[in-house]
Amino acid sequence: MEYVTLNTGNKMPILGLGVYQIPEKDTQRAVSDAITLGYRHFDTAQYYGNEAGVGQAMKKSGFARKEFFITTKLATSGYKRTKKQIAHALKALQTDYIDLMLIHWVVRDYQGTYRALEEAYQEGRLKAIGLSNFQPDLIENLLETCDVKPAVLQNEMHILQQQVVTRQFTQNKGIQFESWAPFGEGRQDIFKHPLLQEIAQKHAKTVAQVILRFITQEGVVAIPKTIHKERMAENIAIFDFQLSNNEMDAIRNLDQKKSLFGWNG
């Protein structure tokens, strides 16, 4: 596993498992399977309704809490509601602290929401805080008033929407960029793209592995979602090869610079 160091000083695995759209009843099994394969980074959310499954798998793993990096995300708006939701997330995940909590999208009172996250960070209940689906202009607004700089920005990012401008912004601000939907949900037959197939064949890897290696070599954290153990094993087996500069540049040229899902950020 490779790691990035957040502006808090904490290390974050550059690859994790996302649990979006995994039913609560299947989440514990999926996360447990991933743990046996070496995953320690898991990304859930209030909106997903499966925080408890992540917590159960973590508890039953036999590993110490410090071995895991757990991210969850808030859909609440406002200071008071966020304080309650932080307590709810801690209980659901069966933990005394959460490694990273993000505002899931731009809520109306994101300033009040963020203030509650700052307080929980200062109390040690959150080890890092950040944003998801925010654009640079709103992040700039937040940076003018916040006491704790966001550690992570999690936005759509994949081969067809590489977020070059936003990633440069976050790098300049000392904020780690993280990709959701790193495969773009397979849209536009990305797994059959001739260039990616050629590169994959050269390295004796799959197109999925080439995509994840490209993203991680760009210094971006990726959280591919799957419930299939064989796919989990495939996704994590990307740290034994490197894409060349020419290959990286060729993949960069596939950027369409627009969302596949209707997001601006």
mmCIF file of C-alpha atoms in Angstrom:
data_model
loop_
_atom_site.group_PDB
_atom_site.id
_atom_site.type_symbol
_atom_site.label_atom_id
_atom_site.label_comp_id
_atom_site.label_asym_id
_atom_site.label_seq_id
_atom_site.Cartn_x
_atom_site.Cartn_y
_atom_site.Cartn_z
ATOM 1 C CA MET A 1 0.000 0.000 0.000
ATOM 2 C CA GLU A 2 1.056 3.557 -0.659
ATOM 3 C CA TYR A 3 0.048 6.502 1.514
ATOM 4 C CA VAL A 4 -0.455 10.239 1.298
ATOM 5 C CA THR A 5 0.218 12.560 4.216
ATOM 6 C CA LEU A 6 -2.620 14.953 5.007
ATOM 7 C CA ASN A 7 -2.118 18.523 6.211
ATOM 8 C CA THR A 8 -2.939 17.201 9.696
ATOM 9 C CA GLY A 9 0.190 15.041 9.581
ATOM 10 C CA ASN A 10 -1.865 11.831 9.481
ATOM 11 C CA LYS A 11 -1.269 9.232 6.775
ATOM 12 C CA MET A 12 -4.105 8.090 4.500
ATOM 13 C CA PRO A 13 -3.953 4.955 2.324
ATOM 14 C CA ILE A 14 -4.039 6.041 -1.307
ATOM 15 C CA LEU A 15 -6.464 3.220 -2.129
ATOM 16 C CA GLY A 16 -9.597 2.215 -0.246
ATOM 17 C CA LEU A 17 -12.961 0.579 -0.672
ATOM 18 C CA GLY A 18 -16.042 2.704 -1.263
ATOM 19 C CA VAL A 19 -19.352 1.269 -0.033
ATOM 20 C CA TYR A 20 -21.775 3.465 -1.970
ATOM 21 C CA GLN A 21 -24.940 1.552 -2.950
ATOM 22 C CA ILE A 22 -23.941 -1.530 -0.966
ATOM 23 C CA PRO A 23 -27.020 -2.543 1.075
ATOM 24 C CA GLU A 24 -26.613 -2.500 4.845
ATOM 25 C CA LYS A 25 -27.118 -6.273 4.989
ATOM 26 C CA ASP A 26 -24.164 -6.829 2.631
ATOM 27 C CA THR A 27 -21.799 -4.160 3.922
ATOM 28 C CA GLN A 28 -20.267 -6.090 6.797
ATOM 29 C CA ARG A 29 -19.439 -9.046 4.548
ATOM 30 C CA ALA A 30 -17.986 -6.834 1.809
ATOM 31 C CA VAL A 31 -15.802 -4.885 4.236
ATOM 32 C CA SER A 32 -14.713 -8.076 6.004
ATOM 33 C CA ASP A 33 -13.709 -9.581 2.657
ATOM 34 C CA ALA A 34 -11.726 -6.450 1.859
ATOM 35 C CA ILE A 35 -9.946 -6.564 5.224
ATOM 36 C CA THR A 36 -8.754 -10.126 4.525
ATOM 37 C CA LEU A 37 -7.262 -8.848 1.247
ATOM 38 C CA GLY A 38 -5.330 -6.063 2.952
ATOM 39 C CA TYR A 39 -7.687 -3.083 2.707
ATOM 40 C CA ARG A 40 -7.637 -0.772 5.703
ATOM 41 C CA HIS A 41 -9.273 2.325 4.206
ATOM 42 C CA PHE A 42 -13.072 2.428 3.943
ATOM 43 C CA ASP A 43 -15.354 5.210 2.738
ATOM 44 C CA THR A 44 -18.996 5.380 3.830
ATOM 45 C CA ALA A 45 -21.580 8.142 4.381
ATOM 46 C CA GLN A 46 -24.688 9.077 6.311
ATOM 47 C CA TYR A 47 -26.552 9.029 2.978
ATOM 48 C CA TYR A 48 -25.496 5.449 2.222
ATOM 49 C CA GLY A 49 -27.179 4.062 5.336
ATOM 50 C CA ASN A 50 -24.432 1.504 5.906
ATOM 51 C CA GLU A 51 -22.053 3.051 8.440
ATOM 52 C CA ALA A 52 -23.002 0.350 10.943
ATOM 53 C CA GLY A 53 -21.877 -2.419 8.600
ATOM 54 C CA VAL A 54 -18.449 -0.822 8.298
ATOM 55 C CA GLY A 55 -18.227 -0.526 12.075
ATOM 56 C CA GLN A 56 -19.248 -4.154 12.607
ATOM 57 C CA ALA A 57 -16.650 -5.448 10.166
ATOM 58 C CA MET A 58 -13.950 -3.328 11.744
ATOM 59 C CA LYS A 59 -14.840 -4.554 15.239
ATOM 60 C CA LYS A 60 -14.937 -8.214 14.206
ATOM 61 C CA SER A 61 -11.675 -8.071 12.272
ATOM 62 C CA GLY A 62 -9.471 -8.501 15.320
ATOM 63 C CA PHE A 63 -7.278 -5.605 14.204
ATOM 64 C CA ALA A 64 -6.643 -2.583 16.414
ATOM 65 C CA ARG A 65 -8.637 0.543 15.583
ATOM 66 C CA LYS A 66 -5.458 2.409 14.648
ATOM 67 C CA GLU A 67 -4.947 0.006 11.723
ATOM 68 C CA PHE A 68 -7.950 1.474 9.895
ATOM 69 C CA PHE A 69 -8.651 4.732 8.099
ATOM 70 C CA ILE A 70 -12.407 5.378 8.114
ATOM 71 C CA THR A 71 -14.106 8.163 6.167
ATOM 72 C CA THR A 72 -17.751 9.120 6.466
ATOM 73 C CA LYS A 73 -19.698 12.007 5.005
ATOM 74 C CA LEU A 74 -22.466 14.296 6.244
ATOM 75 C CA ALA A 75 -25.645 15.207 4.416
ATOM 76 C CA THR A 76 -26.843 17.476 7.231
ATOM 77 C CA SER A 77 -26.939 21.267 7.140
ATOM 78 C CA GLY A 78 -26.240 23.534 10.082
ATOM 79 C CA TYR A 79 -24.272 23.529 13.309
ATOM 80 C CA LYS A 80 -26.737 21.799 15.672
ATOM 81 C CA ARG A 81 -27.793 19.040 13.264
ATOM 82 C CA THR A 82 -24.171 18.344 12.418
ATOM 83 C CA LYS A 83 -23.222 17.981 16.086
ATOM 84 C CA LYS A 84 -25.944 15.348 16.451
ATOM 85 C CA GLN A 85 -24.899 13.554 13.281
ATOM 86 C CA ILE A 86 -21.267 13.352 14.371
ATOM 87 C CA ALA A 87 -22.402 11.595 17.557
ATOM 88 C CA HIS A 88 -24.629 9.276 15.509
ATOM 89 C CA ALA A 89 -21.779 8.371 13.147
ATOM 90 C CA LEU A 90 -19.417 7.592 16.016
ATOM 91 C CA LYS A 91 -22.030 5.283 17.530
ATOM 92 C CA ALA A 92 -22.854 3.564 14.225
ATOM 93 C CA LEU A 93 -19.174 2.987 13.457
ATOM 94 C CA GLN A 94 -18.537 1.778 17.039
ATOM 95 C CA THR A 95 -15.513 3.996 17.428
ATOM 96 C CA ASP A 96 -14.224 6.828 19.594
ATOM 97 C CA TYR A 97 -12.936 8.762 16.589
ATOM 98 C CA ILE A 98 -13.347 9.006 12.825
ATOM 99 C CA ASP A 99 -10.279 9.468 10.661
ATOM 100 C CA LEU A 100 -11.965 11.777 8.136
ATOM 101 C CA MET A 101 -15.395 13.378 8.000
ATOM 102 C CA LEU A 102 -16.512 15.295 4.914
ATOM 103 C CA ILE A 103 -19.460 17.519 4.071
ATOM 104 C CA HIS A 104 -20.974 15.303 1.377
ATOM 105 C CA TRP A 105 -22.164 18.100 -0.908
ATOM 106 C CA VAL A 106 -22.847 21.834 -0.778
ATOM 107 C CA VAL A 107 -25.557 22.205 1.863
ATOM 108 C CA ARG A 108 -27.233 25.540 2.522
ATOM 109 C CA ASP A 109 -25.443 26.249 5.808
ATOM 110 C CA TYR A 110 -22.100 24.731 4.972
ATOM 111 C CA GLN A 111 -20.375 27.330 7.155
ATOM 112 C CA GLY A 112 -22.266 26.225 10.274
ATOM 113 C CA THR A 113 -21.804 22.588 9.328
ATOM 114 C CA TYR A 114 -18.078 23.092 8.944
ATOM 115 C CA ARG A 115 -17.842 24.903 12.286
ATOM 116 C CA ALA A 116 -19.274 21.814 14.000
ATOM 117 C CA LEU A 117 -16.684 19.668 12.224
ATOM 118 C CA GLU A 118 -13.919 22.001 13.389
ATOM 119 C CA GLU A 119 -15.027 21.660 16.998
ATOM 120 C CA ALA A 120 -15.113 17.868 16.771
ATOM 121 C CA TYR A 121 -11.644 17.947 15.205
ATOM 122 C CA GLN A 122 -10.313 20.123 18.010
ATOM 123 C CA GLU A 123 -11.861 17.699 20.532
ATOM 124 C CA GLY A 124 -10.122 14.747 18.862
ATOM 125 C CA ARG A 125 -13.290 12.972 17.760
ATOM 126 C CA LEU A 126 -12.424 13.665 14.125
ATOM 127 C CA LYS A 127 -8.798 13.279 13.038
ATOM 128 C CA ALA A 128 -9.325 15.215 9.800
ATOM 129 C CA ILE A 129 -12.166 17.110 8.132
ATOM 130 C CA GLY A 130 -12.928 18.111 4.593
ATOM 131 C CA LEU A 131 -15.336 18.527 1.707
ATOM 132 C CA SER A 132 -16.948 16.572 -1.107
ATOM 133 C CA ASN A 133 -18.452 17.925 -4.325
ATOM 134 C CA PHE A 134 -17.294 21.484 -3.632
ATOM 135 C CA GLN A 135 -15.732 23.775 -6.207
ATOM 136 C CA PRO A 136 -12.760 26.108 -5.673
ATOM 137 C CA ASP A 137 -14.839 29.294 -5.267
ATOM 138 C CA LEU A 138 -16.725 27.947 -2.236
ATOM 139 C CA ILE A 139 -13.556 26.447 -0.818
ATOM 140 C CA GLU A 140 -11.925 29.877 -1.075
ATOM 141 C CA ASN A 141 -14.866 31.356 0.841
ATOM 142 C CA LEU A 142 -14.468 28.744 3.552
ATOM 143 C CA LEU A 143 -10.715 29.241 3.802
ATOM 144 C CA GLU A 144 -11.284 32.917 4.581
ATOM 145 C CA THR A 145 -13.241 32.118 7.738
ATOM 146 C CA CYS A 146 -12.271 28.643 8.936
ATOM 147 C CA ASP A 147 -9.841 27.828 11.735
ATOM 148 C CA VAL A 148 -9.060 24.328 10.450
ATOM 149 C CA LYS A 149 -8.122 23.967 6.791
ATOM 150 C CA PRO A 150 -9.913 21.145 4.957
ATOM 151 C CA ALA A 151 -7.618 18.129 4.693
ATOM 152 C CA VAL A 152 -9.354 16.459 1.731
ATOM 153 C CA LEU A 153 -11.546 17.352 -1.228
ATOM 154 C CA GLN A 154 -13.405 14.333 -2.622
ATOM 155 C CA ASN A 155 -14.870 14.980 -6.072
ATOM 156 C CA GLU A 156 -15.676 13.056 -9.229
ATOM 157 C CA MET A 157 -12.428 12.133 -10.955
ATOM 158 C CA HIS A 158 -11.645 9.453 -13.517
ATOM 159 C CA ILE A 159 -9.950 9.055 -16.891
ATOM 160 C CA LEU A 160 -12.657 11.061 -18.699
ATOM 161 C CA GLN A 161 -12.903 13.833 -16.078
ATOM 162 C CA GLN A 162 -9.459 14.346 -14.647
ATOM 163 C CA GLN A 163 -10.160 17.558 -12.724
ATOM 164 C CA VAL A 164 -6.784 19.069 -13.607
ATOM 165 C CA VAL A 165 -7.701 22.637 -12.628
ATOM 166 C CA THR A 166 -9.338 21.682 -9.325
ATOM 167 C CA ARG A 167 -6.519 19.297 -8.469
ATOM 168 C CA GLN A 168 -3.977 22.051 -9.066
ATOM 169 C CA PHE A 169 -6.029 24.331 -6.820
ATOM 170 C CA THR A 170 -6.092 21.794 -3.993
ATOM 171 C CA GLN A 171 -2.384 21.110 -4.360
ATOM 172 C CA ASN A 172 -1.663 24.825 -4.068
ATOM 173 C CA LYS A 173 -3.804 25.003 -0.930
ATOM 174 C CA GLY A 174 -2.318 21.919 0.717
ATOM 175 C CA ILE A 175 -5.546 19.922 0.397
ATOM 176 C CA GLN A 176 -5.455 16.276 -0.682
ATOM 177 C CA PHE A 177 -7.606 15.412 -3.699
ATOM 178 C CA GLU A 178 -9.632 12.200 -3.617
ATOM 179 C CA SER A 179 -11.511 10.528 -6.478
ATOM 180 C CA TRP A 180 -15.015 9.149 -6.284
ATOM 181 C CA ALA A 181 -16.171 6.984 -9.210
ATOM 182 C CA PRO A 182 -12.572 6.316 -10.322
ATOM 183 C CA PHE A 183 -13.883 4.024 -13.089
ATOM 184 C CA GLY A 184 -16.597 6.475 -14.162
ATOM 185 C CA GLU A 185 -18.992 3.562 -13.552
ATOM 186 C CA GLY A 186 -17.627 2.034 -16.741
ATOM 187 C CA ARG A 187 -19.371 4.587 -18.931
ATOM 188 C CA GLN A 188 -18.409 5.137 -22.570
ATOM 189 C CA ASP A 189 -17.012 1.575 -22.618
ATOM 190 C CA ILE A 190 -13.906 2.813 -20.838
ATOM 191 C CA PHE A 191 -12.788 -0.745 -20.027
ATOM 192 C CA LYS A 192 -12.672 -1.472 -23.786
ATOM 193 C CA HIS A 193 -10.699 1.615 -24.745
ATOM 194 C CA PRO A 194 -7.931 0.539 -27.177
ATOM 195 C CA LEU A 195 -5.211 2.650 -25.551
ATOM 196 C CA LEU A 196 -5.975 1.362 -22.061
ATOM 197 C CA GLN A 197 -6.153 -2.206 -23.337
ATOM 198 C CA GLU A 198 -2.767 -1.809 -25.022
ATOM 199 C CA ILE A 199 -1.159 -0.434 -21.855
ATOM 200 C CA ALA A 200 -2.777 -3.144 -19.737
ATOM 201 C CA GLN A 201 -1.476 -5.885 -22.027
ATOM 202 C CA LYS A 202 2.029 -4.446 -21.915
ATOM 203 C CA HIS A 203 2.080 -4.622 -18.105
ATOM 204 C CA ALA A 204 0.152 -7.923 -17.856
ATOM 205 C CA LYS A 205 -2.541 -6.063 -15.927
ATOM 206 C CA THR A 206 -6.237 -5.316 -16.435
ATOM 207 C CA VAL A 207 -7.655 -2.020 -17.685
ATOM 208 C CA ALA A 208 -9.139 -1.445 -14.216
ATOM 209 C CA GLN A 209 -5.686 -1.782 -12.698
ATOM 210 C CA VAL A 210 -4.218 0.631 -15.236
ATOM 211 C CA ILE A 211 -6.929 3.188 -14.415
ATOM 212 C CA LEU A 212 -6.305 2.947 -10.682
ATOM 213 C CA ARG A 213 -2.546 3.091 -11.184
ATOM 214 C CA PHE A 214 -2.909 6.227 -13.281
ATOM 215 C CA ILE A 215 -5.010 7.899 -10.587
ATOM 216 C CA THR A 216 -2.693 6.941 -7.736
ATOM 217 C CA GLN A 217 0.431 7.925 -9.697
ATOM 218 C CA GLU A 218 -1.224 11.343 -10.076
ATOM 219 C CA GLY A 219 -1.156 11.512 -6.277
ATOM 220 C CA VAL A 220 -4.925 11.132 -5.996
ATOM 221 C CA VAL A 221 -6.645 8.879 -3.453
ATOM 222 C CA ALA A 222 -9.103 6.410 -5.027
ATOM 223 C CA ILE A 223 -12.012 4.515 -3.460
ATOM 224 C CA PRO A 224 -13.378 2.054 -6.052
ATOM 225 C CA LYS A 225 -16.597 0.338 -5.010
ATOM 226 C CA THR A 226 -17.297 -3.367 -5.456
ATOM 227 C CA ILE A 227 -18.947 -6.170 -3.510
ATOM 228 C CA HIS A 228 -17.022 -8.878 -5.386
ATOM 229 C CA LYS A 229 -13.968 -10.240 -3.593
ATOM 230 C CA GLU A 230 -12.164 -11.048 -6.832
ATOM 231 C CA ARG A 231 -12.553 -7.441 -7.986
ATOM 232 C CA MET A 232 -11.318 -6.193 -4.617
ATOM 233 C CA ALA A 233 -8.223 -8.354 -5.041
ATOM 234 C CA GLU A 234 -7.725 -7.024 -8.573
ATOM 235 C CA ASN A 235 -8.113 -3.402 -7.494
ATOM 236 C CA ILE A 236 -5.563 -3.583 -4.694
ATOM 237 C CA ALA A 237 -2.935 -5.360 -6.834
ATOM 238 C CA ILE A 238 -1.655 -2.164 -8.446
ATOM 239 C CA PHE A 239 1.469 -1.361 -6.461
ATOM 240 C CA ASP A 240 3.838 -3.743 -8.246
ATOM 241 C CA PHE A 241 4.073 -1.770 -11.505
ATOM 242 C CA GLN A 242 4.514 1.793 -12.719
ATOM 243 C CA LEU A 243 3.157 3.549 -15.780
ATOM 244 C CA SER A 244 5.812 5.313 -17.830
ATOM 245 C CA ASN A 245 5.784 9.065 -18.413
ATOM 246 C CA ASN A 246 4.648 8.454 -21.996
ATOM 247 C CA GLU A 247 1.809 6.227 -20.821
ATOM 248 C CA MET A 248 0.741 8.775 -18.237
ATOM 249 C CA ASP A 249 0.718 11.525 -20.864
ATOM 250 C CA ALA A 250 -1.277 9.382 -23.286
ATOM 251 C CA ILE A 251 -3.914 8.729 -20.633
ATOM 252 C CA ARG A 252 -4.003 12.418 -19.683
ATOM 253 C CA ASN A 253 -4.998 13.129 -23.285
ATOM 254 C CA LEU A 254 -8.223 11.129 -22.792
ATOM 255 C CA ASP A 255 -9.578 13.835 -20.478
ATOM 256 C CA GLN A 256 -12.944 15.168 -21.704
ATOM 257 C CA LYS A 257 -13.017 17.795 -18.925
ATOM 258 C CA LYS A 258 -16.688 17.283 -18.077
ATOM 259 C CA SER A 259 -18.739 15.294 -15.603
ATOM 260 C CA LEU A 260 -20.355 12.028 -16.544
ATOM 261 C CA PHE A 261 -22.900 12.464 -13.752
ATOM 262 C CA GLY A 262 -24.027 16.062 -13.999
ATOM 263 C CA TRP A 263 -21.793 17.392 -11.206
ATOM 264 C CA ASN A 264 -20.021 20.719 -11.486
ATOM 265 C CA GLY A 265 -17.344 19.853 -8.967
#
